[in-house]
Amino acid sequence: MKKAPQFLLPSWRTLAFLLPLAVGSACQSNTSTSESETTSADSTTTASTDSTGSKKYLNKPLISDIYTADPSAHVFNGRIYIYPSHDIETNMPENDNGDHFAMRDYHILSMDSIGGKVTDHGVALDIKDIPWAGRQLWAPDAAFKNGTYYLYFPVKDKQDIFRIGVATSKSPTGPFKAQHKPMEGSLSIDPAVFTDTDGKSYMYVGGIWGGQLQRWRTGKYDGSKPKEQEPAPNEEAVGPRVARLSNDMLSFAEPVKEVKIVGKDGKPFLAGDNKHRFFEGGWMHKYNGKYYFSYSTGDTHLLAYATGDSPYGPFTYQGVIMNPVEGWTTHHSIVEVDGKWYIFYHDTELSGKTWLRNVKVTELKRKPDGSIETINP
């Protein structure tokens, strides 16, 4: 996200193709299971160079035989499972629509502890097995309830509109079987499912630019003039969406509604305030009774967070969780493991290319008041 594209970036409106759900992976793998060791690197700076000219990173990639991004991490039955995008190299020409970000399947990773062996469980869901899917299988998430594991995924339908689908399995590693239709009322990208302490589950979705969220400003999809549908810099920014899930976890129990993210003055952020406004990659976790909604700011490459007293918000901006990673995109998840909190994220250490990423993990530290310390990756 920040300093890593090895090329000059075009103007901000032409950067739509670079959204955090980008893909790529010159390394294709089969469905066999593989393992790799994870290690920690010197944790002082963000992809800076040392005295020898070598880049320094906070942590090493969790896996290196395929490219992975957008990691959604969960603890199921005492084991850590990671649901990432699978970046692939398609050799498609880059364009403003992000057509070259053409992921086609998901691999699920797991490990028994932070820093332990990482297992790649192979392909858990392929786009060819999703009846309604057109193209571009982007960042997923997962949940467990009713003895079933649910995999939520964004993919463009046959009309090239991003919808959210759901697939089910009796195993956290799949294989997953997709429902025959997308979730009714779903839109955009980056589903993130949060189950509260009362057992109710909520889905957060949304991403502007290539994620199409700005095309839903009227409540209906309008793809006629996409570049004119973004708010002007002095207009209120487009917010993510949230809806409570039904008990069967396969549908929404209510219409999706916009989430408000506001400053300390209580005012919503404007579209031109790209250091604070929502771009994509939302995630929810709860700590000491507070709801923490974190997200990517996109073209300023920050992971920011805001807090509130309800899963619906409004959420008041608090600060930056993570400074820019190497590579244009950033996307994360936050999970508690054995009493400590960790953030899973990605950068481009392995490839140096913003569309071929690798997932990493590091500890998330808080101050006594619950605020999160900023990480330099």
Coordinates of C-alpha atoms in Angstrom, one line a residue:
M1 CA 0.0 0.0 0.0
K2 CA 2.3 2.7 0.7
K3 CA 5.6 2.7 -0.8
A4 CA 5.8 -0.5 -2.6
P5 CA 4.5 -0.3 -6.1
Q6 CA 7.7 -0.3 -8.0
F7 CA 6.2 2.1 -10.5
L8 CA 4.7 5.5 -10.7
L9 CA 1.1 5.6 -9.7
P10 CA -1.5 7.2 -12.0
S11 CA -4.1 9.8 -10.8
W12 CA -6.4 8.7 -8.0
R13 CA -9.4 8.2 -10.3
T14 CA -7.5 5.7 -12.4
L15 CA -6.4 3.8 -9.4
A16 CA -9.7 1.9 -9.2
F17 CA -8.0 -1.2 -10.6
L18 CA -5.7 -1.3 -7.6
L19 CA -8.2 -2.0 -4.9
P20 CA -7.2 -4.0 -2.0
L21 CA -8.8 -7.1 -3.2
A22 CA -6.5 -7.3 -6.1
V23 CA -5.0 -10.6 -7.0
G24 CA -2.2 -12.4 -8.5
S25 CA -0.1 -15.4 -8.1
A26 CA 2.4 -16.7 -10.5
C27 CA 2.5 -19.6 -8.1
Q28 CA -0.4 -21.9 -8.7
S29 CA -0.7 -24.9 -6.4
N30 CA -2.7 -28.0 -6.5
T31 CA -5.1 -29.1 -3.8
S32 CA -2.7 -31.1 -1.8
T33 CA -1.8 -30.1 1.8
S34 CA 1.5 -28.5 2.5
E35 CA 3.2 -27.0 5.5
S36 CA 5.7 -24.2 6.0
E37 CA 7.4 -22.7 9.1
T38 CA 6.8 -19.1 10.2
T39 CA 9.4 -17.0 11.7
S40 CA 9.6 -13.5 13.0
A41 CA 11.8 -10.8 11.5
D42 CA 13.4 -7.7 13.1
S43 CA 10.4 -5.6 14.2
T44 CA 11.7 -2.1 14.1
T45 CA 10.6 -0.5 10.8
T46 CA 8.3 -0.7 7.8
A47 CA 10.0 -2.2 4.8
S48 CA 12.8 0.3 5.2
T49 CA 16.4 -0.6 4.2
D50 CA 19.2 -1.5 6.5
S51 CA 22.9 -0.6 6.1
T52 CA 23.3 -3.3 3.5
G53 CA 20.4 -2.0 1.4
S54 CA 18.2 -4.9 2.2
K55 CA 14.6 -4.3 3.1
K56 CA 13.4 -4.9 6.7
Y57 CA 10.0 -6.2 7.6
L58 CA 8.2 -6.6 10.9
N59 CA 7.3 -10.3 10.1
K60 CA 7.8 -12.9 7.4
P61 CA 5.0 -14.3 5.2
L62 CA 3.0 -17.2 6.7
I63 CA 3.2 -19.1 3.5
S64 CA 5.3 -18.7 0.3
D65 CA 4.3 -21.4 -2.2
I66 CA 1.2 -19.4 -3.3
Y67 CA 0.3 -15.8 -3.1
T68 CA -2.4 -14.9 -0.5
A69 CA -4.0 -11.7 0.7
D70 CA -6.9 -10.2 2.6
P71 CA -6.6 -12.7 5.5
S72 CA -9.7 -13.2 7.7
A73 CA -8.6 -15.1 10.8
H74 CA -10.7 -17.1 13.3
V75 CA -10.2 -19.5 16.1
F76 CA -12.3 -22.7 15.7
N77 CA -12.0 -25.5 18.3
G78 CA -8.7 -24.1 19.5
R79 CA -7.0 -23.9 16.1
I80 CA -6.4 -20.8 14.0
Y81 CA -7.9 -20.8 10.5
I82 CA -7.2 -18.1 7.9
Y83 CA -9.5 -17.4 5.0
P84 CA -7.5 -15.3 2.5
S85 CA -7.8 -14.3 -1.2
H86 CA -5.7 -16.4 -3.5
D87 CA -3.7 -14.0 -5.7
I88 CA -2.9 -15.3 -9.2
E89 CA -1.0 -13.9 -12.1
T90 CA -3.4 -13.7 -15.1
N91 CA -1.3 -11.6 -17.4
M92 CA -4.4 -9.6 -18.2
P93 CA -3.9 -6.0 -19.1
E94 CA -4.5 -3.5 -16.3
N95 CA -7.6 -1.3 -16.5
D96 CA -9.7 1.0 -14.4
N97 CA -12.3 -1.8 -13.7
G98 CA -9.7 -4.1 -12.2
D99 CA -10.5 -6.9 -14.7
H100 CA -7.0 -8.3 -14.2
F101 CA -7.8 -9.1 -10.6
A102 CA -9.4 -12.3 -11.6
M103 CA -9.0 -14.7 -8.6
R104 CA -10.7 -18.0 -9.1
D105 CA -10.5 -20.0 -5.9
Y106 CA -9.9 -20.0 -2.2
H107 CA -7.2 -21.8 -0.2
I108 CA -7.7 -22.1 3.6
L109 CA -4.7 -22.0 5.9
S110 CA -4.5 -23.1 9.5
M111 CA -2.0 -23.3 12.4
D112 CA -2.2 -24.5 15.9
S113 CA -0.4 -21.5 17.4
I114 CA 1.0 -18.1 16.4
G115 CA 4.5 -18.8 14.9
G116 CA 3.7 -22.5 14.4
K117 CA 3.5 -24.6 11.3
V118 CA 1.1 -23.3 8.6
T119 CA -1.0 -25.8 6.7
D120 CA -2.4 -25.1 3.3
H121 CA -5.5 -27.2 3.0
G122 CA -5.8 -26.7 -0.8
V123 CA -8.8 -25.5 -2.8
A124 CA -11.9 -25.1 -0.6
L125 CA -14.1 -23.4 -3.2
D126 CA -13.6 -22.8 -6.9
I127 CA -15.5 -20.2 -9.0
K128 CA -16.6 -22.9 -11.4
D129 CA -18.7 -24.4 -8.6
I130 CA -20.6 -21.3 -7.9
P131 CA -23.7 -21.5 -10.2
W132 CA -24.4 -17.7 -10.4
A133 CA -20.8 -16.4 -10.5
G134 CA -19.3 -14.5 -13.3
R135 CA -15.8 -13.5 -12.4
Q136 CA -13.4 -12.1 -9.7
L137 CA -13.6 -14.1 -6.5
W138 CA -12.4 -11.5 -4.0
A139 CA -11.8 -11.2 -0.2
P140 CA -13.8 -13.7 1.9
D141 CA -14.7 -14.3 5.5
A142 CA -16.0 -17.3 7.6
A143 CA -18.2 -18.0 10.5
F144 CA -19.4 -21.0 12.6
K145 CA -22.9 -21.6 13.9
N146 CA -25.4 -24.4 14.2
G147 CA -22.7 -27.0 13.7
T148 CA -21.9 -25.6 10.2
Y149 CA -19.1 -23.5 8.8
Y150 CA -20.1 -20.7 6.5
L151 CA -17.8 -19.1 3.9
Y152 CA -18.9 -15.7 2.7
F153 CA -17.5 -14.4 -0.5
P154 CA -17.9 -11.5 -3.0
V155 CA -18.0 -12.3 -6.7
K156 CA -19.4 -10.5 -9.7
D157 CA -22.6 -12.1 -11.0
K158 CA -23.4 -12.7 -14.7
Q159 CA -24.3 -9.0 -15.0
D160 CA -20.9 -8.0 -13.6
I161 CA -22.4 -6.7 -10.4
F162 CA -20.6 -7.7 -7.1
R163 CA -22.9 -9.7 -4.8
I164 CA -22.2 -11.7 -1.6
G165 CA -22.5 -15.4 -1.7
V166 CA -22.4 -18.0 1.0
A167 CA -21.1 -21.6 1.0
T168 CA -21.3 -24.2 3.7
S169 CA -19.3 -27.1 5.0
K170 CA -19.1 -29.4 8.1
S171 CA -15.3 -28.7 8.2
P172 CA -13.6 -25.4 8.7
T173 CA -11.3 -26.3 5.8
G174 CA -14.0 -27.3 3.4
P175 CA -14.7 -28.2 0.7
F176 CA -17.5 -25.7 0.7
K177 CA -20.7 -26.0 -1.3
A178 CA -22.1 -22.7 -2.6
Q179 CA -25.8 -21.7 -2.4
H180 CA -27.5 -21.5 -5.8
K181 CA -28.1 -17.7 -5.6
P182 CA -26.4 -14.8 -3.9
M183 CA -27.7 -13.5 -0.6
E184 CA -30.8 -11.4 -1.3
G185 CA -30.1 -7.7 -0.8
S186 CA -26.3 -8.2 -0.8
L187 CA -24.0 -5.8 -2.6
S188 CA -20.4 -4.7 -3.0
I189 CA -17.4 -6.5 -1.5
D190 CA -15.4 -7.5 1.6
P191 CA -17.9 -9.4 3.8
A192 CA -16.9 -9.5 7.4
V193 CA -19.1 -11.4 9.9
F194 CA -19.1 -10.6 13.6
T195 CA -20.9 -12.6 16.2
D196 CA -21.7 -10.7 19.3
T197 CA -21.7 -12.0 22.9
D198 CA -25.5 -12.4 22.7
G199 CA -25.1 -14.8 19.8
K200 CA -26.4 -12.4 17.1
S201 CA -24.3 -12.2 14.0
Y202 CA -23.8 -9.2 11.7
M203 CA -22.3 -8.8 8.3
Y204 CA -20.3 -5.7 7.3
V205 CA -19.7 -5.1 3.6
G206 CA -18.5 -2.5 1.2
G207 CA -15.7 -1.0 -0.9
I208 CA -15.7 2.1 -3.1
W209 CA -14.1 2.5 -6.5
G210 CA -13.8 -1.1 -8.0
G211 CA -15.9 -2.4 -5.1
Q212 CA -18.9 -0.6 -6.6
L213 CA -20.3 0.7 -3.3
Q214 CA -20.6 4.2 -4.7
R215 CA -23.0 2.8 -7.4
W216 CA -25.5 2.0 -4.7
R217 CA -25.9 5.6 -3.3
T218 CA -29.6 5.7 -4.3
G219 CA -30.4 2.4 -2.8
K220 CA -30.4 0.7 -6.2
Y221 CA -27.5 -0.3 -8.4
D222 CA -26.6 2.2 -11.1
G223 CA -23.6 1.4 -13.3
S224 CA -24.4 3.9 -16.0
K225 CA -21.8 6.6 -15.1
P226 CA -19.7 5.0 -12.4
K227 CA -17.1 7.8 -12.2
E228 CA -19.7 10.4 -11.7
Q229 CA -21.4 8.5 -8.8
E230 CA -18.6 9.1 -6.2
P231 CA -19.4 12.0 -3.9
A232 CA -17.6 15.3 -4.5
P233 CA -14.7 15.9 -2.0
N234 CA -16.9 18.3 0.0
E235 CA -19.8 15.8 0.2
E236 CA -20.3 13.2 2.9
A237 CA -18.2 10.0 2.3
V238 CA -19.9 6.8 1.3
G239 CA -20.1 4.5 4.4
P240 CA -19.9 0.7 4.7
R241 CA -23.1 -1.3 5.1
V242 CA -24.2 -3.6 7.9
A243 CA -27.1 -6.1 8.4
R244 CA -27.9 -8.7 11.0
L245 CA -27.9 -12.2 9.7
S246 CA -30.8 -14.6 10.1
N247 CA -30.5 -17.6 12.4
D248 CA -29.6 -19.9 9.5
M249 CA -26.7 -17.6 8.6
L250 CA -27.8 -17.8 4.9
S251 CA -29.7 -14.5 4.6
F252 CA -30.2 -11.1 6.0
A253 CA -32.7 -10.7 8.8
E254 CA -33.2 -7.0 7.9
P255 CA -32.3 -4.5 5.1
V256 CA -28.7 -3.5 4.9
K257 CA -28.1 0.0 6.3
E258 CA -25.2 2.5 6.1
V259 CA -22.7 2.7 8.9
K260 CA -21.7 6.2 10.0
I261 CA -18.0 6.8 10.9
V262 CA -17.6 10.2 12.5
G263 CA -14.8 12.4 13.8
K264 CA -14.3 13.4 17.5
D265 CA -16.6 16.4 16.7
G266 CA -19.4 14.0 15.8
K267 CA -19.5 15.0 12.2
P268 CA -19.3 12.4 9.4
F269 CA -16.1 12.4 7.3
L270 CA -16.2 14.0 3.9
A271 CA -15.3 12.1 0.7
G272 CA -12.2 14.3 0.2
D273 CA -10.8 13.3 3.6
N274 CA -9.0 10.2 2.4
K275 CA -6.9 9.8 5.5
H276 CA -10.0 9.1 7.6
R277 CA -12.9 8.1 5.4
F278 CA -13.8 4.5 4.7
F279 CA -12.5 2.9 1.6
E280 CA -12.9 -0.9 2.0
G281 CA -11.8 -3.9 4.1
G282 CA -14.0 -3.4 7.2
W283 CA -13.6 -5.6 10.3
M284 CA -15.4 -5.7 13.6
H285 CA -14.2 -7.0 17.0
K286 CA -15.3 -6.3 20.6
Y287 CA -13.0 -5.4 23.5
N288 CA -14.1 -4.6 27.0
G289 CA -17.7 -4.0 25.9
K290 CA -16.7 -1.6 23.1
Y291 CA -17.2 -2.3 19.4
Y292 CA -14.1 -1.7 17.3
F293 CA -14.7 -1.1 13.6
S294 CA -11.5 -1.1 11.6
Y295 CA -11.0 -0.5 7.9
S296 CA -8.7 0.5 5.1
T297 CA -8.5 4.1 3.9
G298 CA -7.5 2.9 0.4
D299 CA -5.5 5.5 -1.5
T300 CA -3.7 6.7 1.7
H301 CA -2.9 3.1 2.6
L302 CA -3.7 3.2 6.3
L303 CA -5.6 0.8 8.6
A304 CA -7.7 2.9 10.8
Y305 CA -10.2 2.2 13.6
A306 CA -13.3 3.8 15.2
T307 CA -15.3 2.7 18.3
G308 CA -18.9 2.7 19.3
D309 CA -21.5 1.3 21.7
S310 CA -23.5 -0.7 19.2
P311 CA -22.7 -3.0 16.3
Y312 CA -24.6 -0.6 14.1
G313 CA -22.6 2.4 15.0
P314 CA -22.1 5.3 14.8
F315 CA -18.4 4.7 15.2
T316 CA -16.1 7.5 16.4
Y317 CA -12.6 7.6 14.7
Q318 CA -9.8 6.9 17.1
G319 CA -6.6 6.5 15.1
V320 CA -4.4 4.4 12.9
I321 CA -3.8 0.7 13.6
M322 CA -1.2 0.1 11.0
N323 CA 0.9 2.4 8.8
P324 CA 1.2 1.6 5.1
V325 CA 2.5 -1.8 4.1
E326 CA 4.7 -2.4 1.1
G327 CA 2.3 -2.6 -1.8
W328 CA -0.7 -0.5 -2.7
T329 CA -3.4 -2.4 -0.9
T330 CA -4.1 -3.2 2.7
H331 CA -6.7 -5.5 4.2
H332 CA -6.7 -7.2 7.7
S333 CA -8.5 -9.1 10.4
I334 CA -8.1 -8.9 14.2
V335 CA -8.6 -12.0 16.5
E336 CA -7.9 -13.0 20.1
V337 CA -5.7 -16.1 20.5
D338 CA -4.8 -17.4 24.0
G339 CA -5.5 -14.1 25.7
K340 CA -3.5 -12.0 23.3
W341 CA -4.8 -10.0 20.3
Y342 CA -3.3 -10.4 16.8
I343 CA -3.7 -8.6 13.5
F344 CA -3.4 -10.5 10.2
Y345 CA -2.5 -8.4 7.2
H346 CA -0.6 -8.6 3.9
D347 CA 2.2 -7.0 2.0
T348 CA 4.2 -7.7 -1.2
E349 CA 7.5 -8.9 0.3
L350 CA 7.7 -12.0 -1.9
S351 CA 6.9 -10.5 -5.2
G352 CA 7.4 -6.8 -5.0
K353 CA 4.2 -6.6 -7.1
T354 CA 1.0 -5.0 -5.6
W355 CA -1.2 -7.7 -7.1
L356 CA 0.8 -10.6 -5.8
R357 CA 0.7 -10.5 -2.0
N358 CA 1.5 -12.6 1.0
V359 CA -0.3 -12.8 4.4
K360 CA 1.4 -12.0 7.7
V361 CA 0.6 -11.8 11.4
T362 CA 1.8 -9.6 14.3
E363 CA 0.6 -8.9 17.8
L364 CA -1.9 -6.1 18.4
K365 CA -1.1 -4.1 21.5
R366 CA -3.3 -1.7 23.5
K367 CA -2.8 1.0 26.0
P368 CA -4.6 0.8 29.4
D369 CA -7.5 2.9 28.0
G370 CA -8.2 0.4 25.3
S371 CA -6.7 2.4 22.4
I372 CA -4.6 0.5 19.9
E373 CA -0.9 1.2 19.4
T374 CA 0.1 2.0 15.9
I375 CA 2.1 -0.7 14.1
N376 CA 4.9 -0.1 11.6
P377 CA 4.9 -3.2 9.3

